[in-house]
CSV table of C-alpha atoms in Angstrom, one decimal:
chain,number,residue,atom,x,y,z
A,998,UNK,CA,202.2,-58.6,106.5
A,999,UNK,CA,199.5,-60.2,104.4
A,1000,UNK,CA,196.4,-58.6,105.6
A,1001,UNK,CA,194.0,-61.1,104.0
A,1002,UNK,CA,195.7,-64.0,105.9
A,1003,UNK,CA,194.7,-62.3,109.2
A,1004,UNK,CA,191.3,-63.9,108.9
A,1005,UNK,CA,192.9,-67.3,109.3
A,1006,UNK,CA,194.4,-66.2,112.6
A,1007,UNK,CA,191.0,-65.4,114.1
A,1008,UNK,CA,190.6,-66.9,117.6
A,1009,UNK,CA,187.4,-68.8,116.8
A,1010,UNK,CA,185.2,-69.6,113.9
A,1011,UNK,CA,181.7,-68.3,113.4
A,1012,UNK,CA,180.3,-71.7,114.2
A,1013,UNK,CA,182.4,-72.0,117.4
A,1014,UNK,CA,181.2,-68.5,118.5
A,1015,UNK,CA,177.6,-69.6,118.2
A,1016,UNK,CA,178.2,-72.8,120.1
A,1017,UNK,CA,179.8,-70.9,122.9
A,1018,UNK,CA,177.0,-68.3,123.0
A,1019,UNK,CA,174.3,-71.0,122.9
A,1020,UNK,CA,175.9,-72.6,126.0
A,1021,UNK,CA,176.1,-69.3,127.8
A,1022,UNK,CA,172.5,-68.5,127.0
A,1023,UNK,CA,171.2,-71.9,128.1
A,1024,UNK,CA,173.2,-71.8,131.3
A,1025,UNK,CA,171.8,-68.4,132.0
A,1026,UNK,CA,168.2,-69.5,131.2
A,1027,UNK,CA,168.1,-73.1,132.5
A,1028,UNK,CA,171.0,-73.3,134.8
A,1029,UNK,CA,172.6,-76.0,132.6
A,1030,UNK,CA,173.4,-76.9,129.0
A,1031,UNK,CA,173.5,-80.3,127.5
A,1032,UNK,CA,174.6,-81.3,124.0
A,1033,UNK,CA,170.9,-81.9,123.1
A,1034,UNK,CA,169.9,-78.4,124.3
A,1035,UNK,CA,172.7,-76.8,122.2
A,1036,UNK,CA,171.6,-78.9,119.2
A,1037,UNK,CA,168.0,-77.8,119.6
A,1038,UNK,CA,168.9,-74.2,120.0
A,1039,UNK,CA,171.2,-74.1,117.0
A,1040,UNK,CA,168.9,-76.4,115.0
A,1041,UNK,CA,171.7,-78.9,114.2
A,1042,UNK,CA,172.3,-82.5,115.1
A,1043,UNK,CA,173.7,-83.7,118.4
A,1044,UNK,CA,176.5,-85.4,116.5
A,1045,UNK,CA,177.4,-82.1,114.9
A,1046,UNK,CA,177.4,-80.3,118.3
A,1047,UNK,CA,179.5,-83.1,119.8
A,1048,UNK,CA,182.1,-82.9,117.0
A,1049,UNK,CA,182.2,-79.1,117.2
A,1050,UNK,CA,182.7,-79.0,120.9
A,1051,UNK,CA,185.8,-81.2,120.8
A,1052,UNK,CA,188.3,-78.5,119.8
A,1053,UNK,CA,186.6,-76.0,122.1
A,1054,UNK,CA,187.1,-78.4,125.0
A,1055,UNK,CA,190.7,-78.9,123.9
A,1056,UNK,CA,191.2,-75.1,123.8
A,1057,UNK,CA,190.0,-74.9,127.4
A,1058,UNK,CA,186.9,-72.8,126.5
A,1059,UNK,CA,184.4,-75.2,127.8
A,1060,UNK,CA,184.2,-77.9,130.5
A,1061,UNK,CA,181.9,-80.9,130.8
A,1062,UNK,CA,181.0,-82.4,134.2
A,1063,UNK,CA,180.2,-86.0,135.1
A,1064,UNK,CA,176.5,-85.4,134.3
A,1065,UNK,CA,177.6,-84.3,130.8
A,1066,UNK,CA,176.5,-80.7,131.5
A,1067,UNK,CA,178.5,-78.1,129.7
A,1068,UNK,CA,179.9,-74.9,131.3
A,1069,UNK,CA,182.0,-72.2,129.8
A,1070,UNK,CA,185.5,-71.8,131.4
A,1071,UNK,CA,186.5,-68.4,132.6
A,1072,UNK,CA,188.3,-67.8,129.3
A,1073,UNK,CA,185.3,-69.0,127.3
A,1074,UNK,CA,183.0,-66.7,129.3
A,1075,UNK,CA,185.2,-63.7,128.6
A,1076,UNK,CA,185.3,-64.6,124.9
A,1077,UNK,CA,181.5,-64.9,124.8
A,1078,UNK,CA,180.9,-61.6,126.6
A,1079,UNK,CA,183.4,-59.9,124.2
A,1080,UNK,CA,181.5,-61.3,121.2
A,1081,UNK,CA,178.1,-60.3,122.6
A,1082,UNK,CA,179.3,-56.8,123.3
A,1083,UNK,CA,180.8,-56.5,119.8
A,1084,UNK,CA,177.5,-57.6,118.3
A,1085,UNK,CA,175.6,-55.0,120.2
A,1086,UNK,CA,178.0,-52.3,119.3
A,1087,UNK,CA,177.9,-53.2,115.6
A,1088,UNK,CA,174.1,-53.5,115.6
A,1089,UNK,CA,173.9,-50.0,117.2
A,1090,UNK,CA,176.4,-48.6,114.7
A,1091,UNK,CA,174.6,-50.1,111.7
A,1092,UNK,CA,171.1,-49.4,112.7
A,1093,UNK,CA,171.2,-46.3,114.9
A,1094,UNK,CA,174.0,-44.4,113.2
A,1095,UNK,CA,174.1,-45.7,109.6
A,1096,UNK,CA,170.4,-46.3,109.4
A,1097,UNK,CA,170.6,-49.9,108.2
A,1098,UNK,CA,167.2,-51.7,108.5
A,1099,UNK,CA,167.2,-53.6,111.9
A,1100,UNK,CA,167.0,-57.1,110.6
A,1101,UNK,CA,169.9,-56.4,108.2
A,1102,UNK,CA,171.9,-54.7,110.9
A,1103,UNK,CA,171.4,-57.8,113.1
A,1104,UNK,CA,172.5,-60.2,110.3
A,1105,UNK,CA,175.6,-58.1,109.5
A,1106,UNK,CA,176.5,-57.7,113.2
A,1107,UNK,CA,176.2,-61.4,113.6
A,1108,UNK,CA,178.6,-62.0,110.7
A,1109,UNK,CA,181.2,-59.6,112.1
A,1110,UNK,CA,180.9,-60.0,115.9
A,1111,UNK,CA,183.7,-62.5,116.3
A,1112,UNK,CA,186.0,-61.1,113.7
A,1113,UNK,CA,186.6,-57.5,114.7
A,1114,UNK,CA,189.6,-56.8,117.0
A,1115,UNK,CA,189.2,-55.5,120.6
A,1116,UNK,CA,191.0,-52.4,119.4
A,1117,UNK,CA,188.3,-51.6,116.9
A,1118,UNK,CA,185.6,-52.5,119.3
A,1119,UNK,CA,187.1,-50.1,121.8
A,1120,UNK,CA,187.1,-47.3,119.3
A,1121,UNK,CA,183.5,-48.2,118.5
A,1122,UNK,CA,182.6,-47.9,122.2
A,1123,UNK,CA,184.2,-44.5,122.3
A,1124,UNK,CA,182.3,-43.4,119.2
A,1125,UNK,CA,179.0,-44.6,120.5
A,1126,UNK,CA,179.7,-42.9,123.9
A,1127,UNK,CA,180.3,-39.7,122.0
A,1128,UNK,CA,176.9,-40.2,120.3
A,1129,UNK,CA,175.3,-41.0,123.6
A,1130,UNK,CA,177.0,-38.3,125.6
A,1131,UNK,CA,175.1,-35.3,124.6
A,1132,UNK,CA,171.5,-35.6,123.3
A,1133,UNK,CA,171.5,-32.4,121.3
A,1134,UNK,CA,175.0,-33.0,119.8
A,1135,UNK,CA,174.0,-36.5,118.8
A,1136,UNK,CA,170.7,-35.3,117.4
A,1137,UNK,CA,172.6,-32.7,115.4
A,1138,UNK,CA,175.1,-35.2,114.1
A,1139,UNK,CA,172.4,-37.7,113.1
A,1140,UNK,CA,170.3,-34.9,111.6
A,1141,UNK,CA,173.2,-33.8,109.4
A,1142,UNK,CA,173.9,-37.3,108.4
A,1143,UNK,CA,170.3,-38.1,107.6
A,1144,UNK,CA,170.0,-34.9,105.5
A,1145,UNK,CA,173.3,-35.5,103.7
A,1146,UNK,CA,172.9,-36.2,100.0
A,1147,UNK,CA,175.2,-39.2,99.2
A,1148,UNK,CA,174.8,-39.1,95.5
A,1149,UNK,CA,178.1,-38.6,93.6
A,1150,UNK,CA,179.4,-37.5,90.2
A,1151,UNK,CA,180.8,-40.9,89.5
A,1152,UNK,CA,184.4,-39.6,89.4
A,1153,UNK,CA,186.4,-42.3,91.1
A,1154,UNK,CA,189.7,-40.5,90.9
A,1155,UNK,CA,188.4,-37.6,93.0
A,1156,UNK,CA,186.6,-39.7,95.6
A,1157,UNK,CA,188.7,-41.1,98.6
A,1158,UNK,CA,186.2,-43.9,99.1
A,1159,UNK,CA,186.2,-45.1,95.5
A,1160,UNK,CA,189.8,-44.8,94.2
A,1161,UNK,CA,189.5,-46.9,91.0
A,1162,UNK,CA,185.8,-47.8,90.7
A,1163,UNK,CA,182.7,-45.8,91.7
A,1164,UNK,CA,181.3,-47.5,94.8
A,1165,UNK,CA,177.7,-46.8,93.8
A,1166,UNK,CA,178.4,-49.0,90.7
A,1167,UNK,CA,180.4,-51.7,92.5
A,1168,UNK,CA,178.1,-52.1,95.5
A,1169,UNK,CA,174.6,-51.8,94.1
A,1170,UNK,CA,171.8,-51.2,96.5
A,1171,UNK,CA,168.1,-51.6,96.3
A,1172,UNK,CA,166.5,-48.2,96.0
A,1173,UNK,CA,165.3,-46.9,99.4
A,1174,UNK,CA,163.3,-44.0,100.4
A,1175,UNK,CA,165.1,-41.5,102.8
A,1176,UNK,CA,162.4,-42.3,105.3
A,1177,UNK,CA,163.8,-45.8,105.7
A,1178,UNK,CA,166.7,-44.4,107.6
A,1179,UNK,CA,166.5,-44.1,111.4
A,1180,UNK,CA,165.3,-40.7,112.1
A,1181,UNK,CA,168.0,-38.4,113.6
A,1182,UNK,CA,168.0,-38.0,117.4
A,1183,UNK,CA,165.8,-41.0,118.0
A,1184,UNK,CA,167.2,-44.2,119.3
A,1185,UNK,CA,165.4,-47.1,117.7
A,1186,UNK,CA,165.2,-50.3,119.7
A,1187,UNK,CA,168.1,-52.7,119.1
A,1188,UNK,CA,167.6,-56.4,120.0
A,1189,UNK,CA,170.2,-57.3,122.6
A,1190,UNK,CA,169.9,-61.1,122.1
B,10,UNK,CA,153.0,-87.5,128.6
B,11,UNK,CA,152.0,-89.2,125.4
B,12,UNK,CA,153.3,-87.6,122.2
B,13,UNK,CA,151.1,-86.9,119.3
B,14,UNK,CA,151.7,-88.5,115.9
B,15,UNK,CA,153.3,-85.2,114.7
B,16,UNK,CA,155.6,-85.0,117.7
B,17,UNK,CA,156.7,-88.6,117.2
B,18,UNK,CA,157.5,-87.8,113.5
B,19,UNK,CA,159.4,-84.7,114.6
B,20,UNK,CA,161.5,-86.9,117.0
B,21,UNK,CA,162.1,-89.5,114.3
B,22,UNK,CA,163.1,-86.8,111.8
B,23,UNK,CA,165.7,-85.5,114.2
B,24,UNK,CA,167.1,-89.1,114.5
B,25,UNK,CA,166.9,-89.4,110.7
B,26,UNK,CA,169.1,-86.2,110.5
B,27,UNK,CA,171.6,-87.7,113.0
B,28,UNK,CA,171.9,-91.0,111.2
B,29,UNK,CA,172.3,-89.5,107.7
B,30,UNK,CA,174.8,-87.0,109.0
B,31,UNK,CA,176.7,-89.8,110.8
B,32,UNK,CA,176.8,-91.8,107.6
B,33,UNK,CA,178.2,-88.8,105.7
B,34,UNK,CA,180.8,-88.4,108.4
B,35,UNK,CA,181.8,-92.1,108.2
B,36,UNK,CA,182.0,-91.7,104.4
B,37,UNK,CA,184.3,-88.7,104.8
B,38,UNK,CA,186.4,-90.2,107.6
B,39,UNK,CA,187.1,-93.3,105.5
B,40,UNK,CA,188.7,-91.2,102.8
B,41,UNK,CA,190.5,-89.0,105.3
B,42,UNK,CA,192.2,-91.6,107.4
B,43,UNK,CA,195.9,-92.1,107.0
B,44,UNK,CA,198.7,-94.0,108.8
B,45,UNK,CA,199.8,-97.6,109.5
B,46,UNK,CA,196.4,-98.7,110.8
B,47,UNK,CA,194.5,-97.2,107.8
B,48,UNK,CA,193.4,-100.6,106.3
B,49,UNK,CA,191.9,-101.8,109.6
B,50,UNK,CA,190.2,-98.5,110.5
B,51,UNK,CA,188.9,-98.1,107.0
B,52,UNK,CA,187.1,-101.5,107.4
B,53,UNK,CA,185.6,-100.4,110.7
B,54,UNK,CA,184.4,-97.1,109.2
B,55,UNK,CA,182.9,-98.9,106.2
B,56,UNK,CA,180.9,-101.2,108.6
B,57,UNK,CA,179.9,-98.1,110.6
B,58,UNK,CA,178.7,-96.4,107.4
B,59,UNK,CA,176.7,-99.4,106.2
B,60,UNK,CA,175.1,-99.8,109.7
B,61,UNK,CA,174.2,-96.1,109.9
B,62,UNK,CA,172.7,-96.0,106.5
B,63,UNK,CA,170.6,-99.1,107.4
B,64,UNK,CA,169.4,-97.2,110.6
B,65,UNK,CA,168.5,-94.2,108.5
B,66,UNK,CA,166.5,-96.4,106.2
B,67,UNK,CA,164.6,-97.9,109.1
B,68,UNK,CA,163.8,-94.5,110.5
B,69,UNK,CA,162.6,-93.4,107.1
B,70,UNK,CA,160.3,-96.4,107.0
B,71,UNK,CA,158.9,-95.7,110.4
B,72,UNK,CA,158.1,-92.1,109.4
B,73,UNK,CA,156.5,-93.4,106.2
B,74,UNK,CA,154.5,-95.9,108.2
B,75,UNK,CA,153.1,-92.9,110.2
B,76,UNK,CA,151.9,-91.4,107.0
B,77,UNK,CA,154.6,-88.8,106.6
B,78,UNK,CA,157.6,-88.1,104.3
B,79,UNK,CA,160.9,-87.8,106.1
B,80,UNK,CA,162.3,-84.3,106.3
B,81,UNK,CA,166.1,-84.1,106.1
B,82,UNK,CA,167.9,-81.1,107.4
B,83,UNK,CA,171.6,-81.5,107.9
B,84,UNK,CA,174.6,-79.2,107.6
B,85,UNK,CA,177.9,-81.1,107.5
B,86,UNK,CA,181.3,-79.6,107.1
B,87,UNK,CA,184.2,-82.0,107.1
B,88,UNK,CA,187.7,-80.5,106.7
B,89,UNK,CA,190.0,-81.4,103.9
B,90,UNK,CA,192.7,-82.7,106.3
B,91,UNK,CA,194.0,-86.2,106.9
B,92,UNK,CA,193.2,-87.9,110.2
B,93,UNK,CA,194.9,-90.7,112.1
B,94,UNK,CA,193.1,-94.0,112.6
B,95,UNK,CA,192.8,-93.2,116.3
B,96,UNK,CA,191.3,-89.7,115.7
B,97,UNK,CA,188.9,-91.2,113.1
B,98,UNK,CA,187.6,-93.7,115.7
B,99,UNK,CA,187.5,-91.0,118.4
B,100,UNK,CA,185.2,-88.9,116.1
B,101,UNK,CA,183.1,-91.9,115.3
B,102,UNK,CA,182.7,-92.6,119.0
B,103,UNK,CA,181.6,-88.9,119.4
B,104,UNK,CA,178.7,-89.1,116.9
B,105,UNK,CA,177.8,-92.7,117.8
B,106,UNK,CA,177.3,-91.6,121.5
B,107,UNK,CA,175.2,-88.7,120.2
B,108,UNK,CA,173.0,-91.2,118.3
B,109,UNK,CA,172.7,-93.4,121.3
B,110,UNK,CA,171.5,-90.5,123.4
B,111,UNK,CA,168.9,-89.7,120.8
B,112,UNK,CA,167.4,-93.2,121.0
B,113,UNK,CA,167.5,-93.1,124.8
B,114,UNK,CA,165.6,-89.8,124.6
B,115,UNK,CA,163.1,-91.4,122.2
B,116,UNK,CA,162.5,-94.3,124.5
B,117,UNK,CA,161.6,-91.9,127.4
B,118,UNK,CA,159.3,-90.0,125.1
B,119,UNK,CA,157.4,-92.9,123.6
B,120,UNK,CA,156.7,-94.7,126.8
B,121,UNK,CA,153.5,-96.6,126.4
B,122,UNK,CA,153.7,-97.1,122.7
B,123,UNK,CA,154.8,-100.7,122.6
B,124,UNK,CA,155.9,-100.8,119.0
B,125,UNK,CA,158.1,-97.6,119.2
B,126,UNK,CA,159.4,-98.6,122.6
B,127,UNK,CA,160.6,-101.9,121.2
B,128,UNK,CA,162.1,-100.2,118.3
B,129,UNK,CA,163.9,-97.6,120.5
B,130,UNK,CA,165.2,-100.5,122.8
B,131,UNK,CA,166.6,-102.5,119.9
B,132,UNK,CA,168.3,-99.4,118.5
B,133,UNK,CA,169.7,-98.6,121.9
B,134,UNK,CA,171.1,-102.1,122.1
B,135,UNK,CA,172.8,-101.9,118.7
B,136,UNK,CA,174.1,-98.4,119.3
B,137,UNK,CA,175.4,-99.3,122.8
B,138,UNK,CA,177.3,-102.2,121.2
B,139,UNK,CA,178.9,-99.8,118.7
B,140,UNK,CA,179.9,-97.4,121.4
B,141,UNK,CA,181.4,-100.2,123.5
B,142,UNK,CA,183.3,-101.6,120.5
B,143,UNK,CA,184.7,-98.2,119.6
B,144,UNK,CA,185.7,-97.5,123.3
B,145,UNK,CA,187.4,-100.9,123.4
B,146,UNK,CA,189.4,-100.1,120.3
B,147,UNK,CA,190.4,-96.7,121.7
B,148,UNK,CA,191.4,-98.0,125.1
B,149,UNK,CA,195.2,-98.1,125.6
């Protein structure tokens, strides 16, 4: 199986995911969603929204009533809820566990939310449940992680993560103080938008 | 509620985006259309493109007349796939209807401003005609 081609088999595109989430948010907030509301929310033109909604209607993810109000179908709703859950899980993983700065965690979660499989999301839920299950154990895990010195000897052959090239050289990072990381044992606020 | 000059410009900028984006889509569709009816549909799409660009120019002039410079903010992505004449017209209908709704919204918002009201009305008349023509072409 060509793993790289799996991306093409993804259920929906990034743009489609945001159109569906915008409809869901608007219906929740206003009780209805029109093309103009979606356009305003996504800061794109109505023409663009109308064109993007065509394949989603065809796929049975959204319905439009006689007043031109948009609604998610049951399948669409399930898809949106799965994407929102995945975003939250990824945000928590990146920020609370890995210590990625909140804004970057949100951006990266947004990029991946519609791409990861349900299988991976389920394992992520399990892992976060493990972290949440026992305050002292989670604190200890995060403390050990925060104290861990990730510097390496630049010996790719001996590092399972690097194999051929040293990751520190191939994925350069801006220098950060250790204090930038989320302190162990404390749950920083994660936006649930 | 009367809109301020800035709010009117904001509305006009939104319509400017719609028109320029629609023109870009017409341009792309013209090159993408395939099939037996290609020659006929291409001509209709060319007319749509010309008309849409003219509308964009008029909007830009309106914005300029209000002492502002138009702001363009569009993000268009058109796939590199052929489309049938019917599909091209269906897409054109989709964004023409969106443009029509924009002018209808504008008319509601500029109520009391005779000049802009007249402008919105004439645009609604033109866009409605386009929409009707496209619907007629698409009817079985």
